[in-house]
JSON list of C-alpha atoms in Angstrom, two decimals:
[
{"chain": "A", "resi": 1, "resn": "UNK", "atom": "CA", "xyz": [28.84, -14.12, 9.57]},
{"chain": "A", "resi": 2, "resn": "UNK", "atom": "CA", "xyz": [31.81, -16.00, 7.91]},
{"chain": "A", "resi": 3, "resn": "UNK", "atom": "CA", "xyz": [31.36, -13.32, 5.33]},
{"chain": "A", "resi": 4, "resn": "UNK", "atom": "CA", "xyz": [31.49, -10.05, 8.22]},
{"chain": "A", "resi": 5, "resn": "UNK", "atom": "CA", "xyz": [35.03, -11.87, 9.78]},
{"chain": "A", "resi": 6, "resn": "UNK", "atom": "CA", "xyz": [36.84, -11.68, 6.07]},
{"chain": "A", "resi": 7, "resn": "UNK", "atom": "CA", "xyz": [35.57, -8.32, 5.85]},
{"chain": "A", "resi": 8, "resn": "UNK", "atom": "CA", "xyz": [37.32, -7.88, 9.28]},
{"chain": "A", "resi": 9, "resn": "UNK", "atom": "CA", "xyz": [40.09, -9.37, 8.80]},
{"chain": "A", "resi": 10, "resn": "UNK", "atom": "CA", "xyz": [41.02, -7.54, 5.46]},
{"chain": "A", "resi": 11, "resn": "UNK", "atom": "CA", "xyz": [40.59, -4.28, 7.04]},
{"chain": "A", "resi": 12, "resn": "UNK", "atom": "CA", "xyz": [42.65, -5.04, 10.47]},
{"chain": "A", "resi": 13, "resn": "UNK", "atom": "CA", "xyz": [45.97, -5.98, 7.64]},
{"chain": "A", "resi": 14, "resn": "UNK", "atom": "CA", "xyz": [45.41, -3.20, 5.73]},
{"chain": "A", "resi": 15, "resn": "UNK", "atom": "CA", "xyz": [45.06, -1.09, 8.66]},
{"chain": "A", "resi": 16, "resn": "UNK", "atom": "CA", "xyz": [48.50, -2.87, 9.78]},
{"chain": "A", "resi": 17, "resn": "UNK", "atom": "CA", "xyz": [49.40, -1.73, 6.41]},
{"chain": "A", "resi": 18, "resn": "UNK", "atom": "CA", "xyz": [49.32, 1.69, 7.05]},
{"chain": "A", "resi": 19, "resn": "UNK", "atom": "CA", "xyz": [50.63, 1.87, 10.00]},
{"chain": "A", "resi": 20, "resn": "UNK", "atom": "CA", "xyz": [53.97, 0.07, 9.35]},
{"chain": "A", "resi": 21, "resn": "UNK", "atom": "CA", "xyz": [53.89, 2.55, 6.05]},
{"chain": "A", "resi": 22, "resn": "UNK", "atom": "CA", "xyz": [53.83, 5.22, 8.93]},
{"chain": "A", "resi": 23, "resn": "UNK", "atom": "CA", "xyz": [56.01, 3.96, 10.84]},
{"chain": "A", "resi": 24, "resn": "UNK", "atom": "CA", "xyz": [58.82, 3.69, 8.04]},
{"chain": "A", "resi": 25, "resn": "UNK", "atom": "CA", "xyz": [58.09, 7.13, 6.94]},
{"chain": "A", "resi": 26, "resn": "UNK", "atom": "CA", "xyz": [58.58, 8.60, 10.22]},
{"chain": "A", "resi": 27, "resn": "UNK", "atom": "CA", "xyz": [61.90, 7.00, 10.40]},
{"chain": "A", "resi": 28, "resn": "UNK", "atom": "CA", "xyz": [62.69, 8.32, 6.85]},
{"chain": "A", "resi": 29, "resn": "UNK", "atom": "CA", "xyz": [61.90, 11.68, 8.27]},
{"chain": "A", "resi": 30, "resn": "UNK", "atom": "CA", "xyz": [64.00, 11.35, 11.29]},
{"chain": "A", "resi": 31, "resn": "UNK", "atom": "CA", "xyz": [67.10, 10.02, 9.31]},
{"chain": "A", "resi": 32, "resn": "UNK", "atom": "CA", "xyz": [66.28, 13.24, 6.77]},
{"chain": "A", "resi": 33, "resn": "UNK", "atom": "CA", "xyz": [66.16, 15.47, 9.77]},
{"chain": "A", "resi": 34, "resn": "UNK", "atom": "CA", "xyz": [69.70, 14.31, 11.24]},
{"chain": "A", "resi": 35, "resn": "UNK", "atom": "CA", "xyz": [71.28, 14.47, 8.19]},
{"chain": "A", "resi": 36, "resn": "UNK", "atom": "CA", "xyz": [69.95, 18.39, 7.46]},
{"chain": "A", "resi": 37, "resn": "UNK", "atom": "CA", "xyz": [71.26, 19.01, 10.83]},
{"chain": "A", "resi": 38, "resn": "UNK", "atom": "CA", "xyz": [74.34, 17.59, 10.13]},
{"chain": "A", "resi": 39, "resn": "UNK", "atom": "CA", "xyz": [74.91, 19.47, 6.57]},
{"chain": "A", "resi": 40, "resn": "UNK", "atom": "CA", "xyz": [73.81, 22.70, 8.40]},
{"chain": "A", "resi": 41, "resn": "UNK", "atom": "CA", "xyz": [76.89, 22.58, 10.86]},
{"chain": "A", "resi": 42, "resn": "UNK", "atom": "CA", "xyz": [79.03, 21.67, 7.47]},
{"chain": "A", "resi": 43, "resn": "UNK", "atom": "CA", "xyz": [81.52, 23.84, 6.18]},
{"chain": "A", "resi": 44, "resn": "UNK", "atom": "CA", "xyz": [79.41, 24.22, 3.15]},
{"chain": "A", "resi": 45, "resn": "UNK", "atom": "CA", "xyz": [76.35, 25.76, 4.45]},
{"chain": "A", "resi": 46, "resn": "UNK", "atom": "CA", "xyz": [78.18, 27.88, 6.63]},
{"chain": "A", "resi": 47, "resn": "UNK", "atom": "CA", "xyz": [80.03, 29.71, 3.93]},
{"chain": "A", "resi": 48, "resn": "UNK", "atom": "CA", "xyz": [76.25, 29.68, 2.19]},
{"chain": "A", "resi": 49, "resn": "UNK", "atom": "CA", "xyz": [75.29, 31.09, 5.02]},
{"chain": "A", "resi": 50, "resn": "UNK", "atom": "CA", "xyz": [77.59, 33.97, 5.37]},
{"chain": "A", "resi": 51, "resn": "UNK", "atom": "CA", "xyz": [76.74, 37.53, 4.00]},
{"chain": "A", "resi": 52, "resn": "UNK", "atom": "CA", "xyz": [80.22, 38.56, 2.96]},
{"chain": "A", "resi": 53, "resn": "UNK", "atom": "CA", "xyz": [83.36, 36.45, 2.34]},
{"chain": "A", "resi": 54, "resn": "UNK", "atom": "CA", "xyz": [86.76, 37.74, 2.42]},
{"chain": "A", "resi": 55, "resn": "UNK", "atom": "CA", "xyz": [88.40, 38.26, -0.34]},
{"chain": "A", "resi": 56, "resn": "UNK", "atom": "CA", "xyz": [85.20, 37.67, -2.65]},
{"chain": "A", "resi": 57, "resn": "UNK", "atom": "CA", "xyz": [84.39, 40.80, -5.53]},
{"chain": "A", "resi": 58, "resn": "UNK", "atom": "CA", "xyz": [82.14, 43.21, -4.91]},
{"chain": "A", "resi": 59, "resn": "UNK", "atom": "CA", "xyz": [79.08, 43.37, -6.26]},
{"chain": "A", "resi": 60, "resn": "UNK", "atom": "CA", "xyz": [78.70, 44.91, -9.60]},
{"chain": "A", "resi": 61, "resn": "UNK", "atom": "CA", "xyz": [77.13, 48.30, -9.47]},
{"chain": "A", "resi": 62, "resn": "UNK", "atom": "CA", "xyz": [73.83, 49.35, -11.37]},
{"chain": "A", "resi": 63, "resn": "UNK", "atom": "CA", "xyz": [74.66, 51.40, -14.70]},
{"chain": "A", "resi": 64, "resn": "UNK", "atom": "CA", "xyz": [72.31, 53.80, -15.53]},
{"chain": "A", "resi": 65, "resn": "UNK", "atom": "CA", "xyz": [73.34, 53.78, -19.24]},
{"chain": "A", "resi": 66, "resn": "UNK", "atom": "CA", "xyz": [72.63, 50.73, -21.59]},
{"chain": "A", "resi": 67, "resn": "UNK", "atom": "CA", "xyz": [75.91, 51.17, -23.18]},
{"chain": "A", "resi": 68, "resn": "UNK", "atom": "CA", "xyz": [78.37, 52.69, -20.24]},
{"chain": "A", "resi": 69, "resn": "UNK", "atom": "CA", "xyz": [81.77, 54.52, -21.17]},
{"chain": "A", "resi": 70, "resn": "UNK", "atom": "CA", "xyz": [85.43, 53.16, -20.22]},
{"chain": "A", "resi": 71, "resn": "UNK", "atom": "CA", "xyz": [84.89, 56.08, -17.58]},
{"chain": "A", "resi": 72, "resn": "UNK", "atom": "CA", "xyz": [81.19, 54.61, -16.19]},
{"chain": "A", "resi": 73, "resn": "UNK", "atom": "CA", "xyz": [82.71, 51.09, -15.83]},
{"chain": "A", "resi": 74, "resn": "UNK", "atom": "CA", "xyz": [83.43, 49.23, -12.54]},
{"chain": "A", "resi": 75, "resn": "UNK", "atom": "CA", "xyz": [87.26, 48.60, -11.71]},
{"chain": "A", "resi": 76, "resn": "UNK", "atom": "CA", "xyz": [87.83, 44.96, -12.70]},
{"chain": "A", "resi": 77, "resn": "UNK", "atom": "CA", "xyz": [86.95, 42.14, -9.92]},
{"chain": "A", "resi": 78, "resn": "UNK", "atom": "CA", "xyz": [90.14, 41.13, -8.19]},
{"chain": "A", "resi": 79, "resn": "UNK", "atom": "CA", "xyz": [90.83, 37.01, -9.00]},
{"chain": "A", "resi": 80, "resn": "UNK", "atom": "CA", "xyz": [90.52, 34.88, -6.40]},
{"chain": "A", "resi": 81, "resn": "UNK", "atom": "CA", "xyz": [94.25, 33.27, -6.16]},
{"chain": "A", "resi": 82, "resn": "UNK", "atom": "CA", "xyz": [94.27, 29.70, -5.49]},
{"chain": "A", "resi": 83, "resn": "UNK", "atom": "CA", "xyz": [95.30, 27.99, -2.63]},
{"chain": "A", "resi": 84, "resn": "UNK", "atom": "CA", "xyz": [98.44, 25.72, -3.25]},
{"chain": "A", "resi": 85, "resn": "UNK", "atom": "CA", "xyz": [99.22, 22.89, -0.77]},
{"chain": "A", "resi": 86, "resn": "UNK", "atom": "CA", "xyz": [102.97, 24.42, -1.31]},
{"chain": "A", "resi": 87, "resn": "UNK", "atom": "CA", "xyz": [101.69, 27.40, 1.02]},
{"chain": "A", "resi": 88, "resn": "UNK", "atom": "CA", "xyz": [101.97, 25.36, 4.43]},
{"chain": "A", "resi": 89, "resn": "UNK", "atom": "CA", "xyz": [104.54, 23.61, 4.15]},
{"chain": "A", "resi": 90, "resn": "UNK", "atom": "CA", "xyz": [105.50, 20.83, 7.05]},
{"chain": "A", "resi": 91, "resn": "UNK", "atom": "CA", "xyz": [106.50, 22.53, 10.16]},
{"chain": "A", "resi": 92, "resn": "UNK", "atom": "CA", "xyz": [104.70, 25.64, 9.82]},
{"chain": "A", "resi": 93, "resn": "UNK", "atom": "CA", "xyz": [102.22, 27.43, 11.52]},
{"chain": "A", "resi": 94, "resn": "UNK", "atom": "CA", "xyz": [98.63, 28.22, 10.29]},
{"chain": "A", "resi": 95, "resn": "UNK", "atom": "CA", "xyz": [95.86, 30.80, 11.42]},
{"chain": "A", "resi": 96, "resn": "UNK", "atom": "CA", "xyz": [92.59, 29.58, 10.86]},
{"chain": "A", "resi": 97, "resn": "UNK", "atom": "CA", "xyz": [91.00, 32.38, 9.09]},
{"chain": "A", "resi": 98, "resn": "UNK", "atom": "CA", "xyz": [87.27, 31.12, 9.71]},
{"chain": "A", "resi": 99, "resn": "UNK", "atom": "CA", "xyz": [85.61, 28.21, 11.58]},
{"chain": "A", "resi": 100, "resn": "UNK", "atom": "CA", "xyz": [87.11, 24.48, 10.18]},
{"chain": "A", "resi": 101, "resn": "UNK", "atom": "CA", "xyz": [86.00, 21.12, 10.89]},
{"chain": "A", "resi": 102, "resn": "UNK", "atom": "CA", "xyz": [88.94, 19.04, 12.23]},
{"chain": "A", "resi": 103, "resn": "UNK", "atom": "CA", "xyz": [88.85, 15.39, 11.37]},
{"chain": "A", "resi": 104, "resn": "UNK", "atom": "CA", "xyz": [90.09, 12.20, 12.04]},
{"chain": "A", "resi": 105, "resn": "UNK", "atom": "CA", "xyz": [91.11, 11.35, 8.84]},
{"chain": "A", "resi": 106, "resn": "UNK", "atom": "CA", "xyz": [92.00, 12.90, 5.50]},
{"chain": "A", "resi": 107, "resn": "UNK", "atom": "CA", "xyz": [88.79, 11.86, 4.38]},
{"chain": "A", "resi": 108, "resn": "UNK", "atom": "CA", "xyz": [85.55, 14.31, 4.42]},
{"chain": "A", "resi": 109, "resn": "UNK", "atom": "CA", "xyz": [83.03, 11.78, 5.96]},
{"chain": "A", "resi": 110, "resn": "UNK", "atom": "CA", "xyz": [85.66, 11.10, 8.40]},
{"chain": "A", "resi": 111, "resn": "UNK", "atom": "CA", "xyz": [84.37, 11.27, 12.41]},
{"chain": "A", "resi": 112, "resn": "UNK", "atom": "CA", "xyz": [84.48, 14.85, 13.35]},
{"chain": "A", "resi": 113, "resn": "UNK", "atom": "CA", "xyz": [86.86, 15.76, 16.37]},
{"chain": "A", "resi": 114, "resn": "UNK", "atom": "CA", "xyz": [86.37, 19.52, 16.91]},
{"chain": "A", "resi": 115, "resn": "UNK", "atom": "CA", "xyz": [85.66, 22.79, 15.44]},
{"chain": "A", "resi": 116, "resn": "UNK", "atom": "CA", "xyz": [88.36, 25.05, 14.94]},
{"chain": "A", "resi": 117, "resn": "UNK", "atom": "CA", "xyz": [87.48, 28.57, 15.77]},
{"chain": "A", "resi": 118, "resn": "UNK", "atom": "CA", "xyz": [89.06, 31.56, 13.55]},
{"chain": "A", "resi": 119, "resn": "UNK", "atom": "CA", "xyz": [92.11, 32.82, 14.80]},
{"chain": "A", "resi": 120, "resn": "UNK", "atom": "CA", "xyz": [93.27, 29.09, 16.28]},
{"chain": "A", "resi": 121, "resn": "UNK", "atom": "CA", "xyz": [96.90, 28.67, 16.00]},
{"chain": "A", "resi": 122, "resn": "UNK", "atom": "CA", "xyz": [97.67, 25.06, 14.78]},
{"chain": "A", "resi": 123, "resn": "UNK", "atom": "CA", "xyz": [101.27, 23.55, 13.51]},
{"chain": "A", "resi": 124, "resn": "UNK", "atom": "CA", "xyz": [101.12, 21.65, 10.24]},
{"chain": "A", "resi": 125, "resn": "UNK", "atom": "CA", "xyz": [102.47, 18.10, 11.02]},
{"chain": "A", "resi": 126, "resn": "UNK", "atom": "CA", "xyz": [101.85, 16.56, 7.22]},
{"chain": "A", "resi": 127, "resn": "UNK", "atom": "CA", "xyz": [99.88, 17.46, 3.63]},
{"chain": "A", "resi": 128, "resn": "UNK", "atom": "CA", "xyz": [97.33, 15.17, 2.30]},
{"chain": "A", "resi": 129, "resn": "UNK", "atom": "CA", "xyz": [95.62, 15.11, -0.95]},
{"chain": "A", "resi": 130, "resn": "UNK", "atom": "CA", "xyz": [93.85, 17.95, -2.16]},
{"chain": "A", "resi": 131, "resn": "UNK", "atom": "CA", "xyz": [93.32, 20.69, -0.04]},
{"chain": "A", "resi": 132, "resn": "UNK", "atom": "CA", "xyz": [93.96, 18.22, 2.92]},
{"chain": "A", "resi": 133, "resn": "UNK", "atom": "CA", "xyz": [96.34, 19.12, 5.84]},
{"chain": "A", "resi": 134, "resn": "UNK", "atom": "CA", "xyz": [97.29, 17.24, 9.36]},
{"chain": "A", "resi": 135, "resn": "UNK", "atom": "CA", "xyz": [97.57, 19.91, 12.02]},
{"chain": "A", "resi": 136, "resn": "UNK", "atom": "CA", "xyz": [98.06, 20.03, 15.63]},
{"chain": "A", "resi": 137, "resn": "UNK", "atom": "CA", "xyz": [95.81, 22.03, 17.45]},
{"chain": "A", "resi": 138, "resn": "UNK", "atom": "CA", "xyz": [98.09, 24.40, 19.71]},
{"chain": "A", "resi": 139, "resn": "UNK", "atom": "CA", "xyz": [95.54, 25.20, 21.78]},
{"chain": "A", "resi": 140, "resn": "UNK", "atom": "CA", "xyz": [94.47, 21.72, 22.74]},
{"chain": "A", "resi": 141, "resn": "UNK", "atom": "CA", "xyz": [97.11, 19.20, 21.04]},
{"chain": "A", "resi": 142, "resn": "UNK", "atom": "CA", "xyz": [94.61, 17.39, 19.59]},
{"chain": "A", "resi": 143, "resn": "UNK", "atom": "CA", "xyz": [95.61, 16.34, 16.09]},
{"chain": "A", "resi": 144, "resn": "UNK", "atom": "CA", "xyz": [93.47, 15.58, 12.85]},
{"chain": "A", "resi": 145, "resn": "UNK", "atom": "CA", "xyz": [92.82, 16.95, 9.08]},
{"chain": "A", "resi": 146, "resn": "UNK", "atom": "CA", "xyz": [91.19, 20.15, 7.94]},
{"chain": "A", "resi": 147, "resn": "UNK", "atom": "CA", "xyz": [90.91, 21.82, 4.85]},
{"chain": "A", "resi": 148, "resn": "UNK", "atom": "CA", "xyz": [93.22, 24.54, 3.60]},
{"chain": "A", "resi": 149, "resn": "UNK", "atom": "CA", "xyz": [90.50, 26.16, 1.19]},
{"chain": "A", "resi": 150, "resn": "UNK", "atom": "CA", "xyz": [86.91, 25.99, 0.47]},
{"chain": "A", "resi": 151, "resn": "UNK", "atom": "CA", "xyz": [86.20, 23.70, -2.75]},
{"chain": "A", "resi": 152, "resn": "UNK", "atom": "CA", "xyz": [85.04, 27.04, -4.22]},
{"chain": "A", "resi": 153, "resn": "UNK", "atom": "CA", "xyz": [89.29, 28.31, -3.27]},
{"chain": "A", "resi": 154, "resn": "UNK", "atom": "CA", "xyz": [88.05, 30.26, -0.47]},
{"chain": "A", "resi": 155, "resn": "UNK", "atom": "CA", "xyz": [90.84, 30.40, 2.34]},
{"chain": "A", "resi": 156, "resn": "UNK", "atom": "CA", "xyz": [90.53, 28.16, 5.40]},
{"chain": "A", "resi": 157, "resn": "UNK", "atom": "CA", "xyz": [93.47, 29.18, 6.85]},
{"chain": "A", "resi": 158, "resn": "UNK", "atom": "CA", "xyz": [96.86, 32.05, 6.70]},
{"chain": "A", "resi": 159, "resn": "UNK", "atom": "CA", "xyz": [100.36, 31.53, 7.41]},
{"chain": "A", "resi": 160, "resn": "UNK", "atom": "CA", "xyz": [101.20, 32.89, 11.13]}
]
């Protein structure tokens, strides 16, 4: 009998065990699941997500010929200019060309405050770092940072 109530007991802690093992990889999960949701409303994936972005090349066209002629080949890819913080300066006002993220601070894991839709008028108040600018929404007057450009250059926003 003593013998049947360590077998017992050994199987009730590692049936404990497993379930806290469970229970921690269910949170892990959860945490994983909040995070991908948060990523897919990011900037990033968005652009990932998009079938066409402005001002990106064409795609290169299939040559029939291993060796194509001057005449056969594709017009050279336009270059993606960079975006200079010196193109908004303080005072003016910005277009946002797609969707941005504004932010409470010049920071990227800042809190979020709102999404900028394209097309939202805002008036640049101050540059940051980077690619960073403090606008005021015109719409709403709420203030924060957004990006200027992609990291990959792509323009955030125009001159109005």
């Amino acid at each position: 009998r003593f013998r049947a109530d360590q077998e017992a007991e050994r199987l009730r802690e590692e049936r404990d065990g497993l379930v806290r093992q469970v229970q921690v990889e269910t949170q892990r999960q959860l945490d994983l699941r909040e995070q991908l949701e948060a990523d897919r409303k990011s900037w990033g994936f968005l652009c990932m997500r998009k079938k066409h972005v402005p001002q990106s090349p064409p795609a290169s066209p299939i040559l029939s010929s291993p060796t194509p002629s001057s005449s056969q080949r594709p017009p050279p890819a336009p270059r993606q200019e960079r975006v200079l913080q010196d193109d908004f300066p303080v005072g003016s006002t910005v277009r946002t060309v797609d969707s941005a993220m504004m932010r409470a601070g010049p920071d990227m894991a800042s809190d979020r405050l709102q999404e900028l839709p394209p097309g939202q008028l805002c008036l640049v108040l101050e540059r940051g770092a980077g690619r960073r600018l403090l606008v005021r929404d015109m719409g709403s007057g709420q203030e924060g940072w957004i990006s200027s450009a992609t990291r990959a250059g792509v323009r955030v926003l125009m001159l109005a």
